[in-house]
Amino acid sequence: MSSATEPRPKAVATYSTAFQEGMREEMDRDPTVFVLGTDIYDRGGHFSQVKGLGERFGHERIRDTPISEAAMVASGVGAALNGTRPVVDLNFLDFAFGAMDELVNQAAKIRYMWGRPVPLVVRATAGVAQGGAQHNNSLQAWLMNTPGLAVVFPSRPWDVKGLIKSALRGSDPVVFMMHKLLTGARGPVGGPDELVPIGSARIARPGSDVTVITYGYGVVVADDAATALAGEGIQVEVIDLRTLAPLDVTTLVEAVKRTGRALVLDEAPALSGPAAEIATTLSDHAFWYLDQPVVRLTAAHSPIPHSPPLVDGLLPNVGQVIDAVRRLALARGPSQSSVS
Amino acid sequence: MSSATEPRPKAVATYSTAFQEGMREEMDRDPTVFVLGTDIYDRGGHFSQVKGLGERFGHERIRDTPISEAAMVASGVGAALNGTRPVVDLNFLDFAFGAMDELVNQAAKIRYMWGRPVPLVVRATAGVAQGGAQHNNSLQAWLMNTPGLAVVFPSRPWDVKGLIKSALRGSDPVVFMMHKLLTGARGPVGGPDELVPIGSARIARPGSDVTVITYGYGVVVADDAATALAGEGIQVEVIDLRTLAPLDVTTLVEAVKRTGRALVLDEAPALSGPAAEIATTLSDHAFWYLDQPVVRLTAAHSPIPHSPPLVDGLLPNVGQVIDAVRRLALARGPSQSSVS
Amino acid sequence: MPTTNGLDAGLVPGATDAELYDWLADMVLIRVFEETADGLALRGRIPGGMHPAIGQEAVAVGIARALRADDVVAGTHRSHHHALAKQLPPAAVLAELYGKATGTNGGRGGSMHLADFDLGLWGTNGIVGAGLGIALGAALGASVRCTDQVAVGLFGDGGANTGRVWEFVNLAAIWRLPLIVACENNLYAVETASKSVTGGNSIAERAAAFGMPAQQVDGQDIVEVHRAVRAAADRARAGDGPTFLEFLTYRYKGHNSGEVIRYRTEDEVTQWRTSRDPVERFSALLTNSGVLTPEDLTRIADDARAVVDAAVAFAEESPWPDPSTAAENVSAWSNRDGSVR
Amino acid sequence: MPTTNGLDAGLVPGATDAELYDWLADMVLIRVFEETADGLALRGRIPGGMHPAIGQEAVAVGIARALRADDVVAGTHRSHHHALAKQLPPAAVLAELYGKATGTNGGRGGSMHLADFDLGLWGTNGIVGAGLGIALGAALGASVRCTDQVAVGLFGDGGANTGRVWEFVNLAAIWRLPLIVACENNLYAVETASKSVTGGNSIAERAAAFGMPAQQVDGQDIVEVHRAVRAAADRARAGDGPTFLEFLTYRYKGHNSGEVIRYRTEDEVTQWRTSRDPVERFSALLTNSGVLTPEDLTRIADDARAVVDAAVAFAEESPWPDPSTAAENVSAWSNRDGSVR
Ligand SMILES: Cc1ncc(C[n+]2csc(CCOP(=O)(O)OP(=O)(O)O)c2C)c(N)n1
Ligand SMILES: Cc1ncc(C[n+]2csc(CCOP(=O)(O)OP(=O)(O)O)c2C)c(N)n1
Ligand SMILES: [Mg+2]
Ligand SMILES: [Mg+2]
């Protein structure tokens, strides 16, 4: 966490315009920053994330591409090696499947193999919402499991702006995920030089009874649950990871050492998802402080369906968080079911 | 585990010829089984995994392809939907990057979306050995995190043969990984109808003090360590997962309930790797039986280098397993360092 | 129903008047369905919205009518027209768009993931180029099993810039698979003009360079579409391998329902609508040649309206799927507990 | 050193006799290096083995010599010849193959992952087609920064069937990037005859269909290679965009060191070796035209031998890298503890 740089009431933006703003300021500052992607010049991207930048920076710096994900990422990698700072906008994260070699076997490994930094940002709309099975892949765990990549997934405008700035001033590849459901979320943003460090979680809500660790849209769900639980006298601490790789182990571990009870909330598929890493990190570093096993509350291990009630049926919701946290807060020693 | 079907002294094969044998028998049995891949007809694949099958089954059923991973997997998916049982041989697992959409967004989701089974096997040489950063990706966690895929990773000829048979008699996609370093490993194999069920782990070595959970080449490392530790009076139980998805939770949990101490040994990169899932599964189901936190002993979170001493420097070795298991066996309560 | 016989008259060789009636009826049904669904999407009835294919009816119907019922069509993100042309029931399609339990796929698929394998629709597909891959594999399966099935894989001008499409084309060419590679070139991929991002003279020329017979076809003329597909299907069934058809067509609406269109002129749209509309052209051809009467046209329009109205009522009234089933049927592989995790 | 002047004599326009001497010397060095390394691989000195490029020397040297030192070359899995042509020190290359600390990349890369960015070798690459992508990006970077750098991306006939290659070609074509797309068509991909898996008439024709000027070039004739690359580089620097060159060449050895070859005849190999050997042909050209003397040839051979012998000694004697550094320099992003995990 970086409470020192917490938002002061300032310019207000949406999650999406915060990205625009961060991009605009960095592009003004650094002429080597440019963006490539489908339908970005005029449309400004499918989530308006670069709206207005086309006119300002021209076709050379806001470059419309064909539907060629491999070529988009590959050209970003090579351009990053050649003195520029490309932002490859993949539109939906799912389209990264077409560029996996370029991202994982090239971008992520070049520093290690060849000693050259690859200052590449790959931006993608992520998270679970409408759109069906093929547009709602949660690749967070894949990317975390890829040495050489930083993976960020902000939950609010302040962090969007601060993190894209950090990404564009760093030297190594960053996958920048933005949650569909947060596109219009409003909140303050920092100034031109207020950066959010990559690799730092934040305490989104202090609390002393149970720690809920999450990121992206999960922060909204957790906060709603925490508000409800406060009414019952259960004080929930919510940690917004902001960065999934590298993980801010210190913040997590310190928090759980205080509360002794943790729930990891995640919308990615259960098996070998990010929640497993977070739970294991806590076990690695704070096992003896745990009053109860860390609870994983994740999506079912399933593709995402189209129908809204089916989507709801798969994803962890506020009610489930409330129930699980309540059980966790009240548990004393092993329950009958867990030892049988 | 399936101790009822444990190997009796029988035909002996290598890891690689066991695959050949299983394929040959299944292709004899079922005319809809066929293989496609690069350099398989004459060469028999880069690890001789289908050596000799070309002559026996002809070019229609042992099909040489161009270097077109997307087309290979896509054509396998469509053919599987059209009444055949294709085995797509990717050569190295790393080349799956070129077919990720076909594997994850198509093969894995079609049953869920459209109610049709996709009886597709994707075989790939996997695991860490020589070959450098780009030929030694461990995608186990990625594939485990993909709902709709079964993921198998045998450690010995018996399981290779028994698992490929199960895969070819099932109805859903299976990623079949074979470890480079085990290619020539010898051992007994079962007969034409001795199947190893997908989703079943096995106790590779019984022991009462510490459970080591691993798979693939890790079984060899763990067994060596266990033999050495037996000399010190520490009885190590080794569990060979055989299948990574679905995980055989029961076998793992029962084992750890007996020993109370578990180490997960894995050569995949640390962060959000398979070891995290296994450790969390134990915490989910056996937290109150754990005398000590589950220990993860994994590769460093790094690409794989070329130089042998560097490779060795990254991977968990027998000595490290011995040390870690010894510490685990002897530990009593929290150590100073882990609570500070 | 007309009494003259187009088959004998040679208006469309190989098709009876009754069939020509059905072709037009299918096109009109698609037009009405898509206009209606687009409106419903704008009113928020279709979760996630949709990609209307209005203007592209002749391609879909021309293809489907040149195929046997057991032939395979694999579509794209913009594929309601393919689904309806393959005779998926409009009510079940619309219910699927709504996400209802009665949808073609129980609400699991949605607009971009419609399928009915029994009717030969092997999925519409959310990933650009992916449907062609499934059709490629279907053709491979047919070839391995020695059936005489043909598969058609669809993609757009935008899809012509994905690498996977050219891998698929090459594999089909060298293996001489019974595949028809069908590109719906409607000039745009979302807002991007095809010509601004597509090197070379034409998409068909690319295909020819990969060793596949390839031609451009007027996609607004169902007779031309049908002729080309029929010839390609005959070749495929005869074991003479795949064919590439680039259909020149146009979508009248935006990429997705509600899209604000600034990347093309109203003039351009009007041009296509007034001078090349596939429904108008075919209606005129059939009435001018006496195959259909004006009353037939009215009946076709009325029938389409009635079917679509019934579909809307059905979709509106159908129940939602049971949320507790959401994670079922992911995989038949299960662990010792029977759970797939 | 010869005294006649090839430049004035017009033997190779634009190249001095001294340069022609160097071209041959580079080719001979590659030949000796590869023969030697292949032998070392067979004796287990090169972990993981290697892919020898013997027979393909003219392509590598012809390309490198037609470029400026700051131009970029991105290679393939079979790329020692490109590395040496780009002037990477043979000793450091061999040490890298051995996995020694003194290797070009400290032992982290290996045969398939050699790089020296200062010398313009932007990586050889273990993934078929991937080097072209890096070159594409380098060309994009040059274009964005308005330098007049040119990038060359290499791949093989096998790579011509990967989809990514055609995405790269298309993007370079539409953006008119300063890229030379260089296909080393050596007729085989591992054991697979190119013609059996590659649809269409030629790889160059495919490229032309994507809108890029494309031609086949005799890859066994360094003068032809050089001429074609120089012209392409000039076009690129003039802002006239990319060029596709398909070099017809041949590898004498198996795919990898020690491969048993059953997929081609000894005759075929002999044909290429005796009638089209690039070293022989260029030696003959230079001696016949009086640019070089027989003594020059001897000196070139001796020098190559000496350099390679020294490289072997260096590689053998160099220390291994420190295992404790194995996980260093993965990423500069670090968490609050400073660890990258
Ligand atoms: C691999 C991939 N990349 C990007 C997208 C996002 N996308 C969906 S449709 C579309 C445009 C497709 O254009 P075209 O192929 O011409 O088909 P049309 O929409 O014109 O019918 C894009 C970019 C996608 N679905 N899949
Ligand atoms: C994407 C990918 N698929 C498969 C391979 C395995 N592989 C390495 S080299 C090779 C053959 C390449 O043939 P070609 O492109 O003609 O180059 P050549 O070996 O003839 O120089 C193959 C299949 C790979 N490295 N990358
Ligand atoms: Mg289009
Ligand atoms: Mg080759």
mmCIF file of C-alpha atoms in Angstrom, chain A residues 63-231:
data_model
loop_
_atom_site.group_PDB
_atom_site.id
_atom_site.type_symbol
_atom_site.label_atom_id
_atom_site.label_comp_id
_atom_site.label_asym_id
_atom_site.label_seq_id
_atom_site.Cartn_x
_atom_site.Cartn_y
_atom_site.Cartn_z
ATOM 1 C CA ARG A 63 -2.142 3.800 -35.010
ATOM 2 C CA ASP A 64 -5.106 1.814 -36.257
ATOM 3 C CA THR A 65 -4.183 -1.780 -36.966
ATOM 4 C CA PRO A 66 -5.779 -4.659 -38.785
ATOM 5 C CA ILE A 67 -7.100 -7.569 -36.710
ATOM 6 C CA SER A 68 -3.663 -9.122 -36.305
ATOM 7 C CA GLU A 69 -2.939 -9.663 -32.655
ATOM 8 C CA ALA A 70 0.355 -11.457 -33.241
ATOM 9 C CA ALA A 71 1.576 -8.627 -35.444
ATOM 10 C CA MET A 72 0.346 -6.032 -32.975
ATOM 11 C CA VAL A 73 2.279 -7.442 -30.045
ATOM 12 C CA ALA A 74 5.307 -8.439 -32.113
ATOM 13 C CA SER A 75 5.591 -4.973 -33.571
ATOM 14 C CA GLY A 76 5.262 -3.577 -30.083
ATOM 15 C CA VAL A 77 8.088 -5.775 -28.843
ATOM 16 C CA GLY A 78 10.441 -4.816 -31.650
ATOM 17 C CA ALA A 79 9.534 -1.149 -31.425
ATOM 18 C CA ALA A 80 10.102 -1.221 -27.659
ATOM 19 C CA LEU A 81 13.559 -2.598 -28.310
ATOM 20 C CA ASN A 82 14.143 0.204 -30.777
ATOM 21 C CA GLY A 83 13.839 3.214 -28.534
ATOM 22 C CA THR A 84 10.094 3.702 -28.310
ATOM 23 C CA ARG A 85 7.405 2.957 -25.725
ATOM 24 C CA PRO A 86 4.523 1.281 -27.453
ATOM 25 C CA VAL A 87 1.159 0.673 -25.861
ATOM 26 C CA VAL A 88 -0.482 -2.232 -27.648
ATOM 27 C CA ASP A 89 -4.209 -2.035 -27.129
ATOM 28 C CA LEU A 90 -5.610 -5.530 -27.499
ATOM 29 C CA ASN A 91 -9.204 -4.439 -27.030
ATOM 30 C CA PHE A 92 -10.412 -7.517 -25.101
ATOM 31 C CA LEU A 93 -7.860 -9.522 -23.142
ATOM 32 C CA ASP A 94 -9.217 -12.635 -24.829
ATOM 33 C CA PHE A 95 -7.585 -11.602 -28.061
ATOM 34 C CA ALA A 96 -4.201 -12.097 -26.406
ATOM 35 C CA PHE A 97 -4.626 -15.775 -27.298
ATOM 36 C CA GLY A 98 -3.571 -14.775 -30.796
ATOM 37 C CA ALA A 99 -0.378 -13.191 -29.514
ATOM 38 C CA MET A 100 0.716 -15.505 -26.736
ATOM 39 C CA ASP A 101 4.061 -16.393 -28.197
ATOM 40 C CA GLU A 102 4.808 -12.743 -28.791
ATOM 41 C CA LEU A 103 3.845 -11.848 -25.234
ATOM 42 C CA VAL A 104 5.237 -14.789 -23.291
ATOM 43 C CA ASN A 105 8.051 -16.246 -25.349
ATOM 44 C CA GLN A 106 9.332 -12.928 -26.642
ATOM 45 C CA ALA A 107 8.362 -9.837 -24.630
ATOM 46 C CA ALA A 108 8.613 -11.501 -21.237
ATOM 47 C CA LYS A 109 11.925 -13.281 -21.862
ATOM 48 C CA ILE A 110 14.062 -10.821 -23.762
ATOM 49 C CA ARG A 111 15.487 -9.046 -20.745
ATOM 50 C CA TYR A 112 16.402 -12.391 -19.249
ATOM 51 C CA MET A 113 17.903 -13.896 -22.401
ATOM 52 C CA TRP A 114 19.422 -10.850 -24.010
ATOM 53 C CA GLY A 115 19.760 -8.265 -21.274
ATOM 54 C CA ARG A 116 17.590 -5.723 -23.048
ATOM 55 C CA PRO A 117 14.578 -4.109 -21.434
ATOM 56 C CA VAL A 118 11.303 -4.226 -23.354
ATOM 57 C CA PRO A 119 9.305 -1.194 -22.251
ATOM 58 C CA LEU A 120 6.009 -2.448 -23.632
ATOM 59 C CA VAL A 121 2.529 -1.932 -22.268
ATOM 60 C CA VAL A 122 -0.209 -4.293 -23.373
ATOM 61 C CA ARG A 123 -3.577 -2.832 -22.432
ATOM 62 C CA ALA A 124 -6.674 -4.998 -22.412
ATOM 63 C CA THR A 125 -10.260 -4.855 -21.278
ATOM 64 C CA ALA A 126 -10.704 -7.725 -18.876
ATOM 65 C CA GLY A 127 -12.926 -9.099 -16.171
ATOM 66 C CA VAL A 128 -16.218 -10.921 -16.313
ATOM 67 C CA ALA A 129 -19.332 -9.249 -17.653
ATOM 68 C CA GLN A 130 -21.649 -9.784 -20.597
ATOM 69 C CA GLY A 131 -20.305 -11.161 -23.867
ATOM 70 C CA GLY A 132 -20.294 -14.906 -23.360
ATOM 71 C CA ALA A 133 -17.647 -17.534 -22.975
ATOM 72 C CA GLN A 134 -15.104 -16.302 -25.472
ATOM 73 C CA HIS A 135 -14.946 -12.679 -24.357
ATOM 74 C CA ASN A 136 -14.678 -13.262 -20.630
ATOM 75 C CA ASN A 137 -11.481 -15.175 -20.088
ATOM 76 C CA SER A 138 -9.680 -14.392 -16.864
ATOM 77 C CA LEU A 139 -6.029 -14.726 -17.758
ATOM 78 C CA GLN A 140 -4.705 -13.216 -14.557
ATOM 79 C CA ALA A 141 -3.222 -16.473 -13.291
ATOM 80 C CA TRP A 142 -1.614 -17.220 -16.636
ATOM 81 C CA LEU A 143 0.107 -13.877 -16.714
ATOM 82 C CA MET A 144 1.145 -14.046 -13.052
ATOM 83 C CA ASN A 145 2.703 -17.405 -13.823
ATOM 84 C CA THR A 146 4.770 -15.838 -16.610
ATOM 85 C CA PRO A 147 8.147 -14.670 -15.323
ATOM 86 C CA GLY A 148 9.061 -11.326 -16.827
ATOM 87 C CA LEU A 149 5.613 -9.784 -16.917
ATOM 88 C CA ALA A 150 4.160 -7.256 -14.550
ATOM 89 C CA VAL A 151 0.393 -7.571 -14.287
ATOM 90 C CA VAL A 152 -1.748 -4.724 -13.057
ATOM 91 C CA PHE A 153 -5.498 -4.648 -12.571
ATOM 92 C CA PRO A 154 -6.679 -1.373 -11.008
ATOM 93 C CA SER A 155 -10.077 -0.892 -9.433
ATOM 94 C CA ARG A 156 -10.469 2.902 -9.535
ATOM 95 C CA PRO A 157 -9.537 5.940 -11.608
ATOM 96 C CA TRP A 158 -6.730 7.065 -9.313
ATOM 97 C CA ASP A 159 -4.882 3.804 -9.767
ATOM 98 C CA VAL A 160 -5.586 3.591 -13.481
ATOM 99 C CA LYS A 161 -3.904 6.889 -14.038
ATOM 100 C CA GLY A 162 -1.111 6.354 -11.564
ATOM 101 C CA LEU A 163 -0.338 2.867 -12.816
ATOM 102 C CA ILE A 164 -0.315 3.650 -16.524
ATOM 103 C CA LYS A 165 2.153 6.389 -15.724
ATOM 104 C CA SER A 166 4.379 4.017 -13.824
ATOM 105 C CA ALA A 167 4.129 1.498 -16.637
ATOM 106 C CA LEU A 168 5.177 4.109 -19.188
ATOM 107 C CA ARG A 169 8.149 5.199 -17.115
ATOM 108 C CA GLY A 170 9.375 1.699 -16.366
ATOM 109 C CA SER A 171 11.475 -0.543 -18.490
ATOM 110 C CA ASP A 172 9.745 -3.896 -18.627
ATOM 111 C CA PRO A 173 6.538 -5.312 -20.067
ATOM 112 C CA VAL A 174 3.319 -4.596 -18.230
ATOM 113 C CA VAL A 175 -0.039 -6.161 -18.952
ATOM 114 C CA PHE A 176 -2.572 -3.522 -18.055
ATOM 115 C CA MET A 177 -6.012 -4.963 -17.403
ATOM 116 C CA MET A 178 -9.106 -2.850 -17.058
ATOM 117 C CA HIS A 179 -12.378 -4.286 -15.838
ATOM 118 C CA LYS A 180 -15.381 -3.979 -18.142
ATOM 119 C CA LEU A 181 -17.757 -3.235 -15.295
ATOM 120 C CA LEU A 182 -15.641 -0.388 -13.972
ATOM 121 C CA THR A 183 -15.463 1.563 -17.245
ATOM 122 C CA GLY A 184 -17.703 4.347 -15.991
ATOM 123 C CA ALA A 185 -16.699 4.282 -12.323
ATOM 124 C CA ARG A 186 -15.899 7.797 -11.061
ATOM 125 C CA GLY A 187 -13.314 9.008 -8.640
ATOM 126 C CA PRO A 188 -10.434 11.393 -8.083
ATOM 127 C CA VAL A 189 -7.220 11.143 -10.057
ATOM 128 C CA GLY A 190 -3.733 12.367 -9.363
ATOM 129 C CA GLY A 191 -1.733 15.023 -11.125
ATOM 130 C CA PRO A 192 0.840 14.626 -13.885
ATOM 131 C CA ASP A 193 3.500 13.276 -11.583
ATOM 132 C CA GLU A 194 1.470 11.332 -9.088
ATOM 133 C CA LEU A 195 2.441 7.783 -9.834
ATOM 134 C CA VAL A 196 1.153 4.588 -8.274
ATOM 135 C CA PRO A 197 4.044 2.171 -7.977
ATOM 136 C CA ILE A 198 3.671 -1.140 -9.710
ATOM 137 C CA GLY A 199 3.896 -3.888 -7.116
ATOM 138 C CA SER A 200 2.053 -2.066 -4.371
ATOM 139 C CA ALA A 201 -1.302 -3.078 -2.922
ATOM 140 C CA ARG A 202 -3.430 -0.646 -0.929
ATOM 141 C CA ILE A 203 -5.732 -0.936 2.015
ATOM 142 C CA ALA A 204 -9.002 0.056 0.443
ATOM 143 C CA ARG A 205 -10.842 -0.092 3.736
ATOM 144 C CA PRO A 206 -9.367 -0.581 7.185
ATOM 145 C CA GLY A 207 -10.857 -3.155 9.508
ATOM 146 C CA SER A 208 -9.727 -5.381 12.317
ATOM 147 C CA ASP A 209 -11.722 -8.601 12.143
ATOM 148 C CA VAL A 210 -11.300 -10.188 8.747
ATOM 149 C CA THR A 211 -9.105 -9.277 5.784
ATOM 150 C CA VAL A 212 -10.640 -9.562 2.329
ATOM 151 C CA ILE A 213 -8.052 -9.594 -0.414
ATOM 152 C CA THR A 214 -9.208 -8.841 -3.916
ATOM 153 C CA TYR A 215 -8.685 -6.621 -6.962
ATOM 154 C CA GLY A 216 -10.550 -5.113 -9.871
ATOM 155 C CA TYR A 217 -14.304 -5.336 -9.605
ATOM 156 C CA GLY A 218 -13.893 -7.510 -6.516
ATOM 157 C CA VAL A 219 -13.049 -4.354 -4.598
ATOM 158 C CA VAL A 220 -16.552 -3.040 -5.238
ATOM 159 C CA VAL A 221 -18.115 -6.325 -4.162
ATOM 160 C CA ALA A 222 -15.940 -6.531 -1.066
ATOM 161 C CA ASP A 223 -16.646 -2.961 -0.086
ATOM 162 C CA ASP A 224 -20.393 -3.490 -0.357
ATOM 163 C CA ALA A 225 -20.115 -6.583 1.790
ATOM 164 C CA ALA A 226 -17.944 -4.767 4.293
ATOM 165 C CA THR A 227 -20.465 -1.959 4.606
ATOM 166 C CA ALA A 228 -23.222 -4.452 5.298
ATOM 167 C CA LEU A 229 -21.096 -6.351 7.795
ATOM 168 C CA ALA A 230 -20.132 -3.177 9.623
ATOM 169 C CA GLY A 231 -23.789 -2.967 10.583
#
